[in-house]
PDB file of C-alpha atoms and ligand atoms in Angstrom:
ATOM      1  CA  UNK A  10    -101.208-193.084 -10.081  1.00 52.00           C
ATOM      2  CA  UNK A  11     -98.587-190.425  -9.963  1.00 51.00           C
ATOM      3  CA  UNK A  12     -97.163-189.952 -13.333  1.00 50.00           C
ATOM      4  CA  UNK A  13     -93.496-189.694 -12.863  1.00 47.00           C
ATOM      5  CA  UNK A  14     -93.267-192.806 -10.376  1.00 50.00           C
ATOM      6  CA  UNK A  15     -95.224-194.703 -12.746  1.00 49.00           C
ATOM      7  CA  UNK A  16     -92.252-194.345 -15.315  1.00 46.00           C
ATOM      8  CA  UNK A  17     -91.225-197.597 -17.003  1.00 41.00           C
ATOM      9  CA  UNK A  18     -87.625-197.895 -17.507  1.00 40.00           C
ATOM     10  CA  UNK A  19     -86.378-195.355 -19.170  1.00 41.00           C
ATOM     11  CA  UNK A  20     -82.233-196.316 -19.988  1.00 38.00           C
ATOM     12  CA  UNK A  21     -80.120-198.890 -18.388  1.00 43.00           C
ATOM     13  CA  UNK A  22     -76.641-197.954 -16.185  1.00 45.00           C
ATOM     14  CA  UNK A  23     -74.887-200.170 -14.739  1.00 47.00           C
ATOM     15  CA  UNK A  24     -75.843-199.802 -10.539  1.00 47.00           C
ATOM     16  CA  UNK A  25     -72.617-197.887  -9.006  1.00 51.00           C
ATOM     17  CA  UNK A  26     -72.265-197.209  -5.493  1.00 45.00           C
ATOM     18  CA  UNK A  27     -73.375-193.298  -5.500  1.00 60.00           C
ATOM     19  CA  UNK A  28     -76.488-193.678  -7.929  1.00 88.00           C
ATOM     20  CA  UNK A  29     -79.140-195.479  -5.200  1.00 90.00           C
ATOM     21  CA  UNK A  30     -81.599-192.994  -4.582  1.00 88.00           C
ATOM     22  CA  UNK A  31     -80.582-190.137  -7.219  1.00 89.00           C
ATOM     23  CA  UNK A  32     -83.813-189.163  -7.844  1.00 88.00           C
ATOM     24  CA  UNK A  33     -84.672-188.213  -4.178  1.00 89.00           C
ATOM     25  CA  UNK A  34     -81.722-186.696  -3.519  1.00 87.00           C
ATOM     26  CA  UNK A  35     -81.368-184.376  -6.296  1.00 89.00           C
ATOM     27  CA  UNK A  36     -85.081-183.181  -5.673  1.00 89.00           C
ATOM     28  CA  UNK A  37     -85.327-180.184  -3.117  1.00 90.00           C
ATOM     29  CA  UNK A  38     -87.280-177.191  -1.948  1.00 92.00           C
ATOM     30  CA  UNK A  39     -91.265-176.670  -3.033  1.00 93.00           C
ATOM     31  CA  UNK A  40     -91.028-178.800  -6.306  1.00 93.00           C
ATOM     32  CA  UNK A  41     -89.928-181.776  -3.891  1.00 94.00           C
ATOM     33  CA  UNK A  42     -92.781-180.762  -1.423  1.00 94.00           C
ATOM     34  CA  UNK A  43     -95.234-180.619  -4.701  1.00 95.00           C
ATOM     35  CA  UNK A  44     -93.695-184.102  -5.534  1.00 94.00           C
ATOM     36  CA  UNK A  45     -94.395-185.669  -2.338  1.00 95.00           C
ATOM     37  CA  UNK A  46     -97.833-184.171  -1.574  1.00 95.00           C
ATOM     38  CA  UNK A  47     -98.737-185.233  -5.489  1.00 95.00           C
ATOM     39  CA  UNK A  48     -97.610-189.014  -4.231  1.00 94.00           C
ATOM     40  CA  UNK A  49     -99.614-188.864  -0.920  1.00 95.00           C
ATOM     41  CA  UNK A  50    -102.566-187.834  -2.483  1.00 94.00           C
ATOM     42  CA  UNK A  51    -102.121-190.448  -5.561  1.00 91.00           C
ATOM     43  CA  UNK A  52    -103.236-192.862  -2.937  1.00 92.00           C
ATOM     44  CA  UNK A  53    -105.916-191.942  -0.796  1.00 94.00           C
ATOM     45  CA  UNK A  54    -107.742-195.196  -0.425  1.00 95.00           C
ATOM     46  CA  UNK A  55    -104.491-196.427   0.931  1.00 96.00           C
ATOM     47  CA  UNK A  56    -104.029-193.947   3.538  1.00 97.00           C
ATOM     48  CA  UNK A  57    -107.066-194.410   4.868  1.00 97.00           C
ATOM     49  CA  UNK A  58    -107.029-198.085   4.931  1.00 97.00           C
ATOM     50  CA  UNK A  59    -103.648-197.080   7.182  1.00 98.00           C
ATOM     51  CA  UNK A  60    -105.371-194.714   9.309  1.00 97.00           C
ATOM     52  CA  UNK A  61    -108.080-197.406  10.381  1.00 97.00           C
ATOM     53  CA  UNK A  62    -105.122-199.729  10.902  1.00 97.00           C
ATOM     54  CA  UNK A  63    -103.422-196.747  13.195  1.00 96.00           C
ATOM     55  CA  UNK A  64    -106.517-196.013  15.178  1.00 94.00           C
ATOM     56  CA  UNK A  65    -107.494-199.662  15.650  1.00 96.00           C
ATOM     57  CA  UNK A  66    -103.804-201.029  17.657  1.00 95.00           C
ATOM     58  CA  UNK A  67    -102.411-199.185  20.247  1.00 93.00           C
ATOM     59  CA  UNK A  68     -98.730-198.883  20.442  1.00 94.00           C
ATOM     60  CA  UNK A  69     -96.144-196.285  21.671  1.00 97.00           C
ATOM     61  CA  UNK A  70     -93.102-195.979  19.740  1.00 98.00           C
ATOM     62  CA  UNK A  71     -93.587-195.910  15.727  1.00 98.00           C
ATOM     63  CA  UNK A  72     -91.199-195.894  13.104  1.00 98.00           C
ATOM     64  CA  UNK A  73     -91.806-195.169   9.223  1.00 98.00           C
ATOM     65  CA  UNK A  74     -89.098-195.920   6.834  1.00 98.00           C
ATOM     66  CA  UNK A  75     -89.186-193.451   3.739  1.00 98.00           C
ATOM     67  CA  UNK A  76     -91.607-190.505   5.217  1.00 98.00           C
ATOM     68  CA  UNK A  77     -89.943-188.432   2.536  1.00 97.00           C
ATOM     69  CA  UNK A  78     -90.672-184.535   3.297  1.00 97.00           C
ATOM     70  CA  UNK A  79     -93.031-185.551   6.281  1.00 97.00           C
ATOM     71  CA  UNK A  80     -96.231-185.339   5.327  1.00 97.00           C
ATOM     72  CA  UNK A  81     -97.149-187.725   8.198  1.00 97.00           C
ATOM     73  CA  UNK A  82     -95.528-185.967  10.841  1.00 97.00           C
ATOM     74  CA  UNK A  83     -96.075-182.763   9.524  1.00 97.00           C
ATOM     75  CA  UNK A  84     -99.814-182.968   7.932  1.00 95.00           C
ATOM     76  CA  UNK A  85    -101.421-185.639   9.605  1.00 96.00           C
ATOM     77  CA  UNK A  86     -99.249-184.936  13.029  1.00 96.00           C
ATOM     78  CA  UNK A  87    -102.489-185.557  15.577  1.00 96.00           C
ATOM     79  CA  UNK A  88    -102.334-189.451  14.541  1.00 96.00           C
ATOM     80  CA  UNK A  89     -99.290-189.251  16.490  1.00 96.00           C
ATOM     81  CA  UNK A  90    -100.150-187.188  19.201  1.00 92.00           C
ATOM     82  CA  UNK A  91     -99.049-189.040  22.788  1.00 93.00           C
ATOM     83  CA  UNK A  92     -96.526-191.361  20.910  1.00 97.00           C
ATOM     84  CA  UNK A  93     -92.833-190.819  19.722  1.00 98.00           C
ATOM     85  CA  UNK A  94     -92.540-191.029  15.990  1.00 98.00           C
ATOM     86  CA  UNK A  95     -89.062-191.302  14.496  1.00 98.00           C
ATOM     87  CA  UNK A  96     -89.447-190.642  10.659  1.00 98.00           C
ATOM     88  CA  UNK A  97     -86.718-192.216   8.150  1.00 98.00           C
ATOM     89  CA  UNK A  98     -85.315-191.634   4.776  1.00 98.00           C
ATOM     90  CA  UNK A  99     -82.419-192.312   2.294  1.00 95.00           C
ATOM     91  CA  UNK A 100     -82.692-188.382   1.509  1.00 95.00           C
ATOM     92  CA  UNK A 101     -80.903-185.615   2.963  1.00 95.00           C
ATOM     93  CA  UNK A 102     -82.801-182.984   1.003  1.00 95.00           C
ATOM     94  CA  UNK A 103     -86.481-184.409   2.553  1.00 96.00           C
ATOM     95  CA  UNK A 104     -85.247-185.343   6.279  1.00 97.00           C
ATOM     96  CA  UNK A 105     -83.883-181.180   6.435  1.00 96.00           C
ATOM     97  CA  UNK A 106     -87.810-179.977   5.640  1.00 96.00           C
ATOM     98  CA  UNK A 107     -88.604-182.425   8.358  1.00 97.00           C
ATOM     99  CA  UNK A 108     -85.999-181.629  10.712  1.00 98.00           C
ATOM    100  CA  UNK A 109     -87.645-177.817   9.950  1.00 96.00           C
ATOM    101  CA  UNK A 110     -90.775-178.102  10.069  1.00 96.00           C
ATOM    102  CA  UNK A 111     -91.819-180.949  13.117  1.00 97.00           C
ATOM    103  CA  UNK A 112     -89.980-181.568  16.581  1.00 96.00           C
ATOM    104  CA  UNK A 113     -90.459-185.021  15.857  1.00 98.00           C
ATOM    105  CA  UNK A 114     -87.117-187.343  15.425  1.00 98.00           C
ATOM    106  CA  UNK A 115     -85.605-187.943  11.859  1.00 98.00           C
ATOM    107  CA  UNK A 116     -82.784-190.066  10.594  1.00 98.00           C
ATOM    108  CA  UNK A 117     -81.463-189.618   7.207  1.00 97.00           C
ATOM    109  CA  UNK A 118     -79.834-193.120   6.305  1.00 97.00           C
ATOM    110  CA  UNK A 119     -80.012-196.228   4.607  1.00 97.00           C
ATOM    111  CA  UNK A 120     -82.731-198.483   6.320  1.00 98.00           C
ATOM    112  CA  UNK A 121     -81.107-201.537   5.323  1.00 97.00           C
ATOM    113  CA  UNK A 122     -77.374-200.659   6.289  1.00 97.00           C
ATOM    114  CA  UNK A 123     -78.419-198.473   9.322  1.00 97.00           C
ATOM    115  CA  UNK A 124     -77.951-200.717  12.622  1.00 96.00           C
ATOM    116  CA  UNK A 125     -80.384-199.024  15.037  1.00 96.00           C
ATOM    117  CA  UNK A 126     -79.591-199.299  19.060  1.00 95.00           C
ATOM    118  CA  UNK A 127     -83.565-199.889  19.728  1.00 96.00           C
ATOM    119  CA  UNK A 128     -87.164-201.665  18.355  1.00 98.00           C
ATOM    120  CA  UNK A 129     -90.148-200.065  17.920  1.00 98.00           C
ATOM    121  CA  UNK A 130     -93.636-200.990  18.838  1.00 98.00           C
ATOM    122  CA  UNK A 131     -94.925-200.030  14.879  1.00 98.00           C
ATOM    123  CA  UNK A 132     -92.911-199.308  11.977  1.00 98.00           C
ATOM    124  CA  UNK A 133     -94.588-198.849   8.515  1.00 98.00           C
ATOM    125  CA  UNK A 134     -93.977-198.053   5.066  1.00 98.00           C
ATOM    126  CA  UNK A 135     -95.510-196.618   2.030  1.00 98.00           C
ATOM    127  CA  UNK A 136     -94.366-196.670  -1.697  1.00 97.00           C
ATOM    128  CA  UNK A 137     -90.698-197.930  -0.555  1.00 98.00           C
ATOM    129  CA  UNK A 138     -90.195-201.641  -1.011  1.00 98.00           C
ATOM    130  CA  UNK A 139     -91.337-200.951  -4.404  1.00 98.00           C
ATOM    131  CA  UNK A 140     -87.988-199.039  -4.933  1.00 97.00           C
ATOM    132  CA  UNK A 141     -85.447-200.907  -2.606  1.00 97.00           C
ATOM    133  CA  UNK A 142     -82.411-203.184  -3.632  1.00 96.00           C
ATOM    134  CA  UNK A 143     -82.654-205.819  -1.602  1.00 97.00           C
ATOM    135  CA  UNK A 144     -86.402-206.566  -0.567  1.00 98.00           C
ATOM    136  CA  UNK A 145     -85.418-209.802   1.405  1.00 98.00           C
ATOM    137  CA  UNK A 146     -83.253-207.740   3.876  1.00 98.00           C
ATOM    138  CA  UNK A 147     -85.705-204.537   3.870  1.00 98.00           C
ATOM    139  CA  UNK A 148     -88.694-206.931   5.041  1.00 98.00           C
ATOM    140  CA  UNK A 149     -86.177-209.164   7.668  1.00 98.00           C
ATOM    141  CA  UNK A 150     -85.019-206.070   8.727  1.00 98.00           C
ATOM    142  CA  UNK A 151     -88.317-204.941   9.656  1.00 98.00           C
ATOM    143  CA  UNK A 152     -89.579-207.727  11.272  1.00 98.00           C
ATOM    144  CA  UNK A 153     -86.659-207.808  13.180  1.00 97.00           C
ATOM    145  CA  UNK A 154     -87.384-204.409  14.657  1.00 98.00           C
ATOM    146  CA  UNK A 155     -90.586-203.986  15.193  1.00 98.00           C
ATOM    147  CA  UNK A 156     -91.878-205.593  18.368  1.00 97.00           C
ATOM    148  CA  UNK A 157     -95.126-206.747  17.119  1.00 97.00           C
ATOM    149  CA  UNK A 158     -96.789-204.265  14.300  1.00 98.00           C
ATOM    150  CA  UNK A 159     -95.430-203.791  10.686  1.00 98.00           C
ATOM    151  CA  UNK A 160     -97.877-201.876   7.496  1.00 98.00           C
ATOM    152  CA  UNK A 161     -95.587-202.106   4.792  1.00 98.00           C
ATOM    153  CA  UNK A 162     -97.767-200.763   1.072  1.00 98.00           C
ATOM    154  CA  UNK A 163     -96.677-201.479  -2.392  1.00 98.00           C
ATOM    155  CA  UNK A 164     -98.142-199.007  -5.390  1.00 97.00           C
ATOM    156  CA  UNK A 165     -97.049-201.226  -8.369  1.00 97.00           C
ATOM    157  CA  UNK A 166     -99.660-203.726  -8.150  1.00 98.00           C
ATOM    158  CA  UNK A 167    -100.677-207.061  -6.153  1.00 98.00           C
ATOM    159  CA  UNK A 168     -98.775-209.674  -7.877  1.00 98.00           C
ATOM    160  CA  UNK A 169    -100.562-212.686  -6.612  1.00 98.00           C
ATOM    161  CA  UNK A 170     -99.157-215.269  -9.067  1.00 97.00           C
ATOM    162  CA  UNK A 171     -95.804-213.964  -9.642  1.00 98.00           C
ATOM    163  CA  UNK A 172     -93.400-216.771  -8.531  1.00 98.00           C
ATOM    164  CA  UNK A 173     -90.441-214.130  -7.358  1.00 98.00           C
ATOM    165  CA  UNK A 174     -89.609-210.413  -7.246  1.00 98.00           C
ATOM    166  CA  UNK A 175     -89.704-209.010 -10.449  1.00 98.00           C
ATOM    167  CA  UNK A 176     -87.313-206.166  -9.840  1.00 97.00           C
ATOM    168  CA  UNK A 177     -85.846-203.564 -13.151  1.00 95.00           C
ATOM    169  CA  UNK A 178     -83.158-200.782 -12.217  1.00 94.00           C
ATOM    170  CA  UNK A 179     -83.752-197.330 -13.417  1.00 93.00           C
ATOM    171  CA  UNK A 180     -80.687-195.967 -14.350  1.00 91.00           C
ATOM    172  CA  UNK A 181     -81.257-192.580 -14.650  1.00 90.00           C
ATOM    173  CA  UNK A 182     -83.362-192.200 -11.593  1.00 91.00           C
ATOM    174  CA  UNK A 183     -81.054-194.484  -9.433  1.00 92.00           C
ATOM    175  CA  UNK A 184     -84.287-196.603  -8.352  1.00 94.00           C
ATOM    176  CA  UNK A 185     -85.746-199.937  -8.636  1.00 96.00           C
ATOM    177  CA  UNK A 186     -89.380-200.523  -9.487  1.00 97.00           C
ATOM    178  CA  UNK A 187     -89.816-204.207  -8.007  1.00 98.00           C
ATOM    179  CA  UNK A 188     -92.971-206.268  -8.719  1.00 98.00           C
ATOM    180  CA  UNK A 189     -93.803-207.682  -4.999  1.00 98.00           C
ATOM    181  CA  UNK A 190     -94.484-211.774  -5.473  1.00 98.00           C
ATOM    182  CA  UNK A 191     -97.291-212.367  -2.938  1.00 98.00           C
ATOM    183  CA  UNK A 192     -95.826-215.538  -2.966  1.00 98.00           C
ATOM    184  CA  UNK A 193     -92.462-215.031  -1.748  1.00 98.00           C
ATOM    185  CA  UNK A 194     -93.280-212.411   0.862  1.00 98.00           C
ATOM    186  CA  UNK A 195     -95.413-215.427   2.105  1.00 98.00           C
ATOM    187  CA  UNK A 196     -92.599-217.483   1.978  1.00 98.00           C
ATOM    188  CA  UNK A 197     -90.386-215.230   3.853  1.00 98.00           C
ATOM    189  CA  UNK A 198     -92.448-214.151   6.650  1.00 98.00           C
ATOM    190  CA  UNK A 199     -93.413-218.024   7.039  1.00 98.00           C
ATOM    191  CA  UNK A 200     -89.604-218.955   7.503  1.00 98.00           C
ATOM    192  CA  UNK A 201     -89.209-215.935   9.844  1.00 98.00           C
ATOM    193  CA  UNK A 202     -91.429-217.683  12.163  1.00 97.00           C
ATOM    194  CA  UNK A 203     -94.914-215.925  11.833  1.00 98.00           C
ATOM    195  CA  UNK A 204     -97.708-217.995  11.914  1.00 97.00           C
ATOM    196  CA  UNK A 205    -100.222-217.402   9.008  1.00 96.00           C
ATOM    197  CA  UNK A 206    -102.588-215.477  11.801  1.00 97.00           C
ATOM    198  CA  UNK A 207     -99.792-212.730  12.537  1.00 98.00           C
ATOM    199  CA  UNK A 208     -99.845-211.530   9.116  1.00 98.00           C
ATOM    200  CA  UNK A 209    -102.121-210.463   6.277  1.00 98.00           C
ATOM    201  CA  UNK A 210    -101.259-209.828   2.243  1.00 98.00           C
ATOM    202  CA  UNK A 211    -103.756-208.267   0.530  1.00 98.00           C
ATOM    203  CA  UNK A 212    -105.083-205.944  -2.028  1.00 98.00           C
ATOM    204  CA  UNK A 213    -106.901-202.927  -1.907  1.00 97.00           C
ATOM    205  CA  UNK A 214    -108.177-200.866  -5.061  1.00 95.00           C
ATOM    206  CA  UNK A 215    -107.255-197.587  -5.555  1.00 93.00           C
ATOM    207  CA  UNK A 216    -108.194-197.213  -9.413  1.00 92.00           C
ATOM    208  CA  UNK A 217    -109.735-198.237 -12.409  1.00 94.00           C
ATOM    209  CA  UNK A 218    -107.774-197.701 -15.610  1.00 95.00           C
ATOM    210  CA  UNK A 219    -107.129-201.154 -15.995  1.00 97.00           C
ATOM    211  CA  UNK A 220    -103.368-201.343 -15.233  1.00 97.00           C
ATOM    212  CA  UNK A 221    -101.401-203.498 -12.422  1.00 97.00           C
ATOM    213  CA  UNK A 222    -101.754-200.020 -10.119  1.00 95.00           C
ATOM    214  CA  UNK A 223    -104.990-199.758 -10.024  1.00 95.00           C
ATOM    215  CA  UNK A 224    -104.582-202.407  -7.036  1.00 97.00           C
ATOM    216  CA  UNK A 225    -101.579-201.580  -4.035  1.00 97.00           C
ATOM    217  CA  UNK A 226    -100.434-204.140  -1.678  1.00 98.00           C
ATOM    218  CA  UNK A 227    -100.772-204.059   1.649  1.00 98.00           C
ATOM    219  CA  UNK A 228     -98.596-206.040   4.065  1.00 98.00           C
ATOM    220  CA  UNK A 229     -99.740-205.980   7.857  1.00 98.00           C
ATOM    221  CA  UNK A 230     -97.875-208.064  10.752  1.00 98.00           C
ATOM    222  CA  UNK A 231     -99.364-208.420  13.847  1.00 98.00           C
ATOM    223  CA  UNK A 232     -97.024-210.659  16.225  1.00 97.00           C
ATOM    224  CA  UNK A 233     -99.166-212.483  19.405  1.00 94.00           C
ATOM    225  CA  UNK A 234     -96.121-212.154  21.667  1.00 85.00           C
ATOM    226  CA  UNK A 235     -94.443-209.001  21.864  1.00 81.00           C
ATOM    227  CA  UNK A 236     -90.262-209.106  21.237  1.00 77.00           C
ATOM    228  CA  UNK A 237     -89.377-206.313  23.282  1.00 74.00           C
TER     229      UNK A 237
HETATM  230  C1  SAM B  12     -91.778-193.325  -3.655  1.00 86.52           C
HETATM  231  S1  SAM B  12     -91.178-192.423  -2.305  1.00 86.52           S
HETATM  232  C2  SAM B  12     -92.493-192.644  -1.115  1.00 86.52           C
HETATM  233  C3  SAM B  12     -92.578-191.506  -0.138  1.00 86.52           C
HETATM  234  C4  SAM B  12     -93.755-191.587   0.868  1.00 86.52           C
HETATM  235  N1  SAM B  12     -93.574-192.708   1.771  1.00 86.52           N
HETATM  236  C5  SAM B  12     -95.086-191.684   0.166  1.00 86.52           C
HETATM  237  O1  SAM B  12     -95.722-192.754   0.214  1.00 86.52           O
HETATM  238  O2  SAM B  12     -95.495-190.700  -0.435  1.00 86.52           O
HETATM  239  C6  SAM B  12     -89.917-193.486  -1.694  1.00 86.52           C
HETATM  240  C7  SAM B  12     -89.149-192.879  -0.535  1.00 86.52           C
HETATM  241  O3  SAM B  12     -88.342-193.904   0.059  1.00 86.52           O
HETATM  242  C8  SAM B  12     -87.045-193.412   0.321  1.00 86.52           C
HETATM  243  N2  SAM B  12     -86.120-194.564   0.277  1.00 86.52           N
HETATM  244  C9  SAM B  12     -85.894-195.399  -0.757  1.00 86.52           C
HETATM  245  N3  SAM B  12     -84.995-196.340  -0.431  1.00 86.52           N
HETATM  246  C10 SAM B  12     -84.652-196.111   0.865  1.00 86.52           C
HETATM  247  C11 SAM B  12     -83.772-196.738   1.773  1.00 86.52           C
HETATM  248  N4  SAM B  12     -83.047-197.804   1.413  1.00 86.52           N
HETATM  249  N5  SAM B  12     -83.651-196.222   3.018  1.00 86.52           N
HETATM  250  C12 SAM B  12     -84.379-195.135   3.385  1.00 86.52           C
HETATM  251  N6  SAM B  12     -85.237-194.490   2.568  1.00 86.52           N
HETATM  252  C13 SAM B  12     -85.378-194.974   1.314  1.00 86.52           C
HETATM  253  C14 SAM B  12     -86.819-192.383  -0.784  1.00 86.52           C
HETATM  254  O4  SAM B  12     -85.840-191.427  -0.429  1.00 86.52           O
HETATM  255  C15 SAM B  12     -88.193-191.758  -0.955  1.00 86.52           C
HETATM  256  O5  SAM B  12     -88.391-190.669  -0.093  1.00 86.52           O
END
């Protein structure tokens, strides 16, 4: 797994309103290209588990929260050929390579504060929850939006027996690294009204060192009835 994501907690600040996302933001021009192709490519057995997911639904409007520097729209832009991608992230720096380099839509905000004025048909997610503050509201949020399909991935591991969120702030990075409890996501999505069919939790390995990431997590949501 990439080596600078896979940092354990380095120093301890106290979490002020400015320092979310620090890293990110502070990272620009071809080293923060280099950073995010290094991350994409970290997890290929992901990806393609995504791209069968992709290929196998059919929906129109799609939405990914945290595309970073587009390597989706940019790179892999035929997936989306026919459909109307709006790509999303919490840094300026990334969503202005975007903005340059694809005609696709991007919004750089806050997922969880942002109130949007539409759904989508698809919205998905890679290597984000793993960094968010509040992982209740960033998985409500999305299956509040999304219409029927969500493919939210975790990096850190598949934390089957972990009773809650484990989650440690990063001080000098302004991140989170959060330890996803299988358990409470199946709590949550439960009391949200899915029935066990319209989702799946599961694990798919990417490695073999013998660490928590050599396994990601892979959330999919599949609603029967459409909420336009
Ligand atoms: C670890 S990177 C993953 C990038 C890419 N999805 C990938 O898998 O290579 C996490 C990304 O999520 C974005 N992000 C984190 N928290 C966010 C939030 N609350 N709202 C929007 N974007 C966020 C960061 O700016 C960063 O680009």
């Amino acid at each position: 797994m990439f080596e600078s994501i896979k940092n354990k907690i380095k120093n301890f600040e106290p979490l002020t309103k400015n320092s979310y996302g620090r890293l990110w933001n502070e990272k620009s021009g071809n080293n923060q290209l280099d950073w995010y192709t290094e991350m994409h490519n970290s997890c290929l057995p992901m990806h393609e588990d995504f791209i069968d997911f992709l290929k196998k639904n059919s929906f129109k409007t799609i939405l990914e929260i945290g595309c970073g520097t587009g390597y989706y729209p940019i790179n892999s832009r035929d997936l989306f050929k026919d459909k109307i991608y709006t790509g999303l992230d919490f840094s300026q720096t990334a969503i202005e390579t975007c903005k340059r380099n694809s005609k696709f839509d991007f919004i750089c905000t806050d997922f969880i504060k942002f109130n949007f004025e539409k759904k989508f048909d698809f919205i998905f997610s890679h290597a984000v929850i793993d960094h968010v503050y509040d992982i209740e509201k960033f998985i409500e949020k999305i299956f509040n939006l999304s219409t029927k399909y969500a493919y939210i991935t975790s990096y850190r591991g598949f934390f089957s027996e972990l009773e809650k969120h484990k989650m440690n702030w990063n001080g000098s990075e302004g991140s989170y690294y959060n330890d996803i409890s299988i358990k409470t996501i199946k709590k949550q999505l439960t009391s949200l009204g899915l029935k066990e069919s319209e989702f799946n939790l599961r694990s798919i390995k990417v490695d073999d060192n013998g660490t928590d990431d050599d396994y990601q997590t892979i959330i999919e949501i599949i609603k029967e009835t459409s909420n336009n």
